[in-house]
PDB file of C-alpha atoms and ligand atoms in Angstrom:
ATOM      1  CA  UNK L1097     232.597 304.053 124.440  1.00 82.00           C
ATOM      2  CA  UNK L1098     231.918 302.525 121.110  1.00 89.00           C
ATOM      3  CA  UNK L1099     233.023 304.968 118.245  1.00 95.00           C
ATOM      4  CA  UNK L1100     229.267 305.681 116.660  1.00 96.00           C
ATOM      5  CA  UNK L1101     230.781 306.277 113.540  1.00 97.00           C
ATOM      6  CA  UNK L1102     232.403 303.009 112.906  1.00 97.00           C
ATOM      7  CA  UNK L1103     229.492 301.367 114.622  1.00 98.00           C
ATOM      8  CA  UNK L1104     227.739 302.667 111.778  1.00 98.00           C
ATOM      9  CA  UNK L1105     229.339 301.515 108.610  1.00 98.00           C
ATOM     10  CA  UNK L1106     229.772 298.390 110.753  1.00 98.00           C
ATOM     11  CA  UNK L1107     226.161 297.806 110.583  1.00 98.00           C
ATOM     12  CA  UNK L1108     225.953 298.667 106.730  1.00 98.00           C
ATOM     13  CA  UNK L1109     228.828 296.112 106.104  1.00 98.00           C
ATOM     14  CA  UNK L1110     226.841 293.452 107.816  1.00 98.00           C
ATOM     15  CA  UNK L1111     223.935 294.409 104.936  1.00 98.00           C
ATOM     16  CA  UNK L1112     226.034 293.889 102.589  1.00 98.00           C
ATOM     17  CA  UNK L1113     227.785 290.672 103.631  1.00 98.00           C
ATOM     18  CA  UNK L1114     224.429 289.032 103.971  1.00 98.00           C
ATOM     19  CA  UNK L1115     223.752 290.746 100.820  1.00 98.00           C
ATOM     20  CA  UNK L1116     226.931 288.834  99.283  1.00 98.00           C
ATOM     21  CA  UNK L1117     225.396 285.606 100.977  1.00 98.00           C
ATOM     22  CA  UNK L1118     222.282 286.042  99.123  1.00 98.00           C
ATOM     23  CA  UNK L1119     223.486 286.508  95.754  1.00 98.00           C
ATOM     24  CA  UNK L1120     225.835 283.392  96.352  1.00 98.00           C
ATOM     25  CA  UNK L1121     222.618 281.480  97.038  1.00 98.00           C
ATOM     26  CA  UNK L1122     220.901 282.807  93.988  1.00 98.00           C
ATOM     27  CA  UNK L1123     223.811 281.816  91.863  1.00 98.00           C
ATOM     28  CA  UNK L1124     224.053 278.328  93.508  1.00 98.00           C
ATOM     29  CA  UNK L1125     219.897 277.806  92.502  1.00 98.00           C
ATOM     30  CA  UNK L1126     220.898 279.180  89.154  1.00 98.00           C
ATOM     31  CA  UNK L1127     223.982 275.809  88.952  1.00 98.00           C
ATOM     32  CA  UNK L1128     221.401 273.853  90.631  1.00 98.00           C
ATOM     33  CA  UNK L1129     218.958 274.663  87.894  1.00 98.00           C
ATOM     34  CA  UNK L1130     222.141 273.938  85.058  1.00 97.00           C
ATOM     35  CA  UNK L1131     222.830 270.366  86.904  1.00 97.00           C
ATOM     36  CA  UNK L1132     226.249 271.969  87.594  1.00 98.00           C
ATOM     37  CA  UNK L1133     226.613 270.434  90.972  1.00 98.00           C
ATOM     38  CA  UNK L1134     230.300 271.171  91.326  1.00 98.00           C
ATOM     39  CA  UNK L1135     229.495 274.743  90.754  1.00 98.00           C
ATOM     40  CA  UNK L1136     226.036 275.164  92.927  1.00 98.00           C
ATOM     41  CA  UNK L1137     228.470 273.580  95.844  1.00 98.00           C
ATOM     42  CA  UNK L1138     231.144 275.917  95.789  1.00 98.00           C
ATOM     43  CA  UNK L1139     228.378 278.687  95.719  1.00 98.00           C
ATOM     44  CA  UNK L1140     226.983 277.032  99.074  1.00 98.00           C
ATOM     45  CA  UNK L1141     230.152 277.289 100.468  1.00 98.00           C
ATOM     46  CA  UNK L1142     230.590 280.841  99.413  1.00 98.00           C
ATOM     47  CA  UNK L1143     227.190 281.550 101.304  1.00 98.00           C
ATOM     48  CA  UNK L1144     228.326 280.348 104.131  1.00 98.00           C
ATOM     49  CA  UNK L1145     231.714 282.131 104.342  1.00 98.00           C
ATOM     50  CA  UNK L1146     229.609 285.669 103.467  1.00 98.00           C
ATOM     51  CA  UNK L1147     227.190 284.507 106.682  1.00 98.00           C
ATOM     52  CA  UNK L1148     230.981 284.020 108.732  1.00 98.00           C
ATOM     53  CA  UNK L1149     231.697 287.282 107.600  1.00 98.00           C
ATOM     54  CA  UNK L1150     228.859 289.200 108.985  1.00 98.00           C
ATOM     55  CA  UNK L1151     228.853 287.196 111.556  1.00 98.00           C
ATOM     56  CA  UNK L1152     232.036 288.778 112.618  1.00 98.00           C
ATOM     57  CA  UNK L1153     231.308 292.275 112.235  1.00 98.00           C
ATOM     58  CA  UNK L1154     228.088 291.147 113.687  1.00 98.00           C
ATOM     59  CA  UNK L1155     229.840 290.548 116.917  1.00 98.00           C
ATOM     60  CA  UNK L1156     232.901 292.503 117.099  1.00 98.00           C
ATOM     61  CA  UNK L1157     229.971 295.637 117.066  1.00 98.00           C
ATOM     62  CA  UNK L1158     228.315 293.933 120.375  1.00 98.00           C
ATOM     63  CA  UNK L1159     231.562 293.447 121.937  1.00 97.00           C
ATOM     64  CA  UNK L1160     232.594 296.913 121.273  1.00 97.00           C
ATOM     65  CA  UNK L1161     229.260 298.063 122.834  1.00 96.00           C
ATOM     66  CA  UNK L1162     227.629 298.964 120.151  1.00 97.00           C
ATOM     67  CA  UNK L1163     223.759 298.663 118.701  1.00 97.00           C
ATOM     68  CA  UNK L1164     223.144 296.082 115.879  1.00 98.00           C
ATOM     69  CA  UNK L1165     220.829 297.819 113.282  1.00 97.00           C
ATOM     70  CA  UNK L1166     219.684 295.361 110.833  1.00 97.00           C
ATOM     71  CA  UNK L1167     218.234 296.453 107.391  1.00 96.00           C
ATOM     72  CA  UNK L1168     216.550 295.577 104.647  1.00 97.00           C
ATOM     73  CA  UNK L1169     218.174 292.818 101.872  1.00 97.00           C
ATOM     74  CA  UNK L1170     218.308 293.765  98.576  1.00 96.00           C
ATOM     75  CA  UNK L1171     217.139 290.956  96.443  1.00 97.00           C
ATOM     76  CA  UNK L1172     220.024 289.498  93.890  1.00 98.00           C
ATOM     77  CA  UNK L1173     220.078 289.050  90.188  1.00 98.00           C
ATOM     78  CA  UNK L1174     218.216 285.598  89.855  1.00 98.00           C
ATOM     79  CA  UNK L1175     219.313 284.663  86.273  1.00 98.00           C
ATOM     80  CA  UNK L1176     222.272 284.261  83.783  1.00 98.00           C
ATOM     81  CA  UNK L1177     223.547 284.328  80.757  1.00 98.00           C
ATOM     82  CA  UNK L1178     226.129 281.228  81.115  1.00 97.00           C
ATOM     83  CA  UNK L1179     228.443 280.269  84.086  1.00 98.00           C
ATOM     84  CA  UNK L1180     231.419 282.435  82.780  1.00 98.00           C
ATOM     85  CA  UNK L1181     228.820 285.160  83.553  1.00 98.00           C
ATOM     86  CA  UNK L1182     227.880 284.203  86.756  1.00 98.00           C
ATOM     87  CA  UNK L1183     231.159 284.254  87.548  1.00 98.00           C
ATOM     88  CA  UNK L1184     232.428 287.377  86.401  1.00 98.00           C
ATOM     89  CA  UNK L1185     229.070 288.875  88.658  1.00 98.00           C
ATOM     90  CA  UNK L1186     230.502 287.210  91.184  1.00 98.00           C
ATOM     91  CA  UNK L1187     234.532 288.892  90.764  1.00 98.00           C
ATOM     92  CA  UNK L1188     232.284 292.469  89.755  1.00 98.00           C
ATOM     93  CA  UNK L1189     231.036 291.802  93.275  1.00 98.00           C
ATOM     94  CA  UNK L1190     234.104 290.825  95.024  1.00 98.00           C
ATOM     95  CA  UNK L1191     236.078 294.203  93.885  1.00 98.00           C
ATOM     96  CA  UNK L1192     233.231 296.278  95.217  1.00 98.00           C
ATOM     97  CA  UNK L1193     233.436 294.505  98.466  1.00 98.00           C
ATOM     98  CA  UNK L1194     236.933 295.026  98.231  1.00 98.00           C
ATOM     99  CA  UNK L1195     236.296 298.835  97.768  1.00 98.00           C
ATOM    100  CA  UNK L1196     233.507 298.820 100.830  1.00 98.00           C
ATOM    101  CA  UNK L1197     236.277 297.033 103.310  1.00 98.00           C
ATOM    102  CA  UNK L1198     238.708 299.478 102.097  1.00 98.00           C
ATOM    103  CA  UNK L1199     236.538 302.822 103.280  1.00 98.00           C
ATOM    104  CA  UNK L1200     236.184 301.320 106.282  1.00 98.00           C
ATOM    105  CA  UNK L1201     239.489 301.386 106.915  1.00 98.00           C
ATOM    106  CA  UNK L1202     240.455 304.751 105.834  1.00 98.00           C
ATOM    107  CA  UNK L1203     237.639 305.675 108.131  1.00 98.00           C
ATOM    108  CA  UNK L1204     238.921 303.814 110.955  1.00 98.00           C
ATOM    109  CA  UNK L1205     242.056 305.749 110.400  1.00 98.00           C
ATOM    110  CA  UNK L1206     240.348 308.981 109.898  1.00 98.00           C
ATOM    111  CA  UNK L1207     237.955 308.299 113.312  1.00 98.00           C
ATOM    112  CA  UNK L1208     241.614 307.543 114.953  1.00 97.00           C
ATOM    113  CA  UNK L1209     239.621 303.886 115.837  1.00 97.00           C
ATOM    114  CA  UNK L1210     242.208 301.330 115.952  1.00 97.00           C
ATOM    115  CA  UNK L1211     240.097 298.548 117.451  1.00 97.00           C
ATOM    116  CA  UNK L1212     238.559 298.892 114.295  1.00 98.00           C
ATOM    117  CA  UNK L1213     240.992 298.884 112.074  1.00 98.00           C
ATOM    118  CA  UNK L1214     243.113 296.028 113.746  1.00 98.00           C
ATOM    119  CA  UNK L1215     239.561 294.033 113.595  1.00 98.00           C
ATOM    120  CA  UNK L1216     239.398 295.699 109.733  1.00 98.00           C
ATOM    121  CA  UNK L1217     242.600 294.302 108.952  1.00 98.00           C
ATOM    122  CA  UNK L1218     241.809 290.263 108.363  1.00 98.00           C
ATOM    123  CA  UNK L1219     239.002 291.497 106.209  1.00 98.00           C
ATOM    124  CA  UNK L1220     241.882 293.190 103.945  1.00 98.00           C
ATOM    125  CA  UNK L1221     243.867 289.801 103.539  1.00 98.00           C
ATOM    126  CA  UNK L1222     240.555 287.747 103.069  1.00 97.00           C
ATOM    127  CA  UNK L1223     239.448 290.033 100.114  1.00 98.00           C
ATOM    128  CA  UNK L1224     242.857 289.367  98.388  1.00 98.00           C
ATOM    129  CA  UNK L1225     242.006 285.929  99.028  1.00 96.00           C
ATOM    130  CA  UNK L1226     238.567 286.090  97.871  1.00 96.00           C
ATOM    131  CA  UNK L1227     239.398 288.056  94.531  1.00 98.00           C
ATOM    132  CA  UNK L1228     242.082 286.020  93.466  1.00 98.00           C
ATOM    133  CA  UNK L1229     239.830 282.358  93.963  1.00 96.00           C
ATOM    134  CA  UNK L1230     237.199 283.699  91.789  1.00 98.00           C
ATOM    135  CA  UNK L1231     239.435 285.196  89.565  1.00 98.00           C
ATOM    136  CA  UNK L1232     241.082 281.716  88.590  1.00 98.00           C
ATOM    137  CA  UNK L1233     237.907 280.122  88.127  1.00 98.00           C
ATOM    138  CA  UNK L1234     236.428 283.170  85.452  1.00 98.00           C
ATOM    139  CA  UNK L1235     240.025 282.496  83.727  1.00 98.00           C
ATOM    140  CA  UNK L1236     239.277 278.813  83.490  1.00 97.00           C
ATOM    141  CA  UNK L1237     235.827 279.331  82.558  1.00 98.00           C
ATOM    142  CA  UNK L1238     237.228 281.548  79.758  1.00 97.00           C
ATOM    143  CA  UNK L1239     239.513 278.710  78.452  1.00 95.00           C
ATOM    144  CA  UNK L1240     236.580 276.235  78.160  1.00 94.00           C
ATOM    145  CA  UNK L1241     235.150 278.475  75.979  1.00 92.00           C
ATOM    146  CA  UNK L1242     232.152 276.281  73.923  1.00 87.00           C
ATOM    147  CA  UNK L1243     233.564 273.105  74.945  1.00 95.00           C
ATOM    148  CA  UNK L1244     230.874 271.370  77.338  1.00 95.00           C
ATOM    149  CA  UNK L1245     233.762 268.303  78.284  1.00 96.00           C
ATOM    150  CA  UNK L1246     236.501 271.354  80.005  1.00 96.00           C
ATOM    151  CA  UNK L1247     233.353 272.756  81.529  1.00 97.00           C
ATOM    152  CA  UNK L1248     232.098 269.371  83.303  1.00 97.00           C
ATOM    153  CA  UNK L1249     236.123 269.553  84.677  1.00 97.00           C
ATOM    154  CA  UNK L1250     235.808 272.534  85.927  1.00 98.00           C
ATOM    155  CA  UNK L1251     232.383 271.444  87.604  1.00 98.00           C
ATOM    156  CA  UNK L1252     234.005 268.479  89.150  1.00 98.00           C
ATOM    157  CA  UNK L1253     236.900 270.309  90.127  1.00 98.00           C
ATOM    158  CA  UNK L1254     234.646 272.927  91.963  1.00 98.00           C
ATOM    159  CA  UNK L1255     232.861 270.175  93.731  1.00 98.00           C
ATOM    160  CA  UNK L1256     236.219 269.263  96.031  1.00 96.00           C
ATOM    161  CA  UNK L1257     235.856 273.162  97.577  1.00 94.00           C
ATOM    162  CA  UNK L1258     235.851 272.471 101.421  1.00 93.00           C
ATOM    163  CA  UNK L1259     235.325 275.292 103.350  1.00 88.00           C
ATOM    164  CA  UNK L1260     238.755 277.006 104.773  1.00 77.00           C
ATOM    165  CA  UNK L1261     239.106 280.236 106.887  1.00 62.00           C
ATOM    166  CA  UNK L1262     241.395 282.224 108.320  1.00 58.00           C
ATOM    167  CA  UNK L1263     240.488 282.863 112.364  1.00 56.00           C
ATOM    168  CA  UNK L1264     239.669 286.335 112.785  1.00 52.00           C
ATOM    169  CA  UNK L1265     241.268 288.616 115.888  1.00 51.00           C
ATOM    170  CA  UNK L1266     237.559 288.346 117.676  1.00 53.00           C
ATOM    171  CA  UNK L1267     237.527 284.798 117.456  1.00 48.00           C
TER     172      UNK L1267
HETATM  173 FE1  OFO N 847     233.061 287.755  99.589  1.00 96.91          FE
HETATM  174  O1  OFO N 847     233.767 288.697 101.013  1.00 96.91           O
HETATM  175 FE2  OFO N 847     232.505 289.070 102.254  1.00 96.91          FE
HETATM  176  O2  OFO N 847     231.366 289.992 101.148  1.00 96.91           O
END
């Protein structure tokens, strides 16, 4: 018997994973728009590791029995100020994921689920993952400062992102 509880905030984390895919995409179109190709494909990438990730939740609630409630997207921020900005959004975002994956596990703990928090506990190392790479891009981003020749770098640098990910327990 599926623990309703954790099915629950399951389902909400899956909102807000696809949520975290859709904002990637807007800030891909928004690199797309710059002609910063390096940084539009790293924000593809990043799409498609948020769809992995609700993916996962996605099926770890069916295998556990549970009902898949789907909800509404929230539409993202479409605009921004520079890349440095888009950026930082994106780290903003990461740390409140970070905070979301973190509930879940003190409620796994709480609801005595440990499925759950065993299943909880790759999203823990990925988010330390996932901080820290956008982290060393906003600190690079910082260093270019106004000077268009580190930014194109950068750019190219960005471009080489292949997609890497740790296999989850449910895979
Ligand atoms: Fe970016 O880690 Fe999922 O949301």
């Amino acid at each position: 018997m599926p623990n309703q509880k954790t099915m629950e905030s399951f389902n909400q984390q899956i909102n807000e994973e696809i949520f975290s895919s859709y904002l990637y995409l807007s800030m891909a179109a928004y690199f797309e728009s710059k002609n910063l190709k390096g940084m539009a494909h790293w924000m593809r990438l990043q799409t498609e590791e948020e769809n992995m990730h609700a993916m996962k939740f996605f099926d770890f609630v069916l295998q556990r029995g549970g009902k898949i409630n789907l909800s509404k997207i929230e539409g993202p921020k479409t605009d921004w100020a520079s890349p440095l900005e888009a950026f930082e959004d994106s780290y903003k975002h990461e740390e409140k994921i970070t905070s979301l994956i973190n509930n879940l596990v003190d409620l796994s703990l709480k609801e005595k689920d440990h499925a759950a928090n065993a299943f909880l506990q790759w999203f823990v190392t990925e988010q330390v993952e996932e901080e820290a790479n956008v982290l060393e891009i906003v600190e690079k981003l910082k260093l270019a400062g106004d000077h268009p020749e580190v930014l194109l770098m950068i750019d190219k640098e960005l471009s080489q992102r292949t997609l890497t990910t740790t296999p989850a327990p449910n895979n």
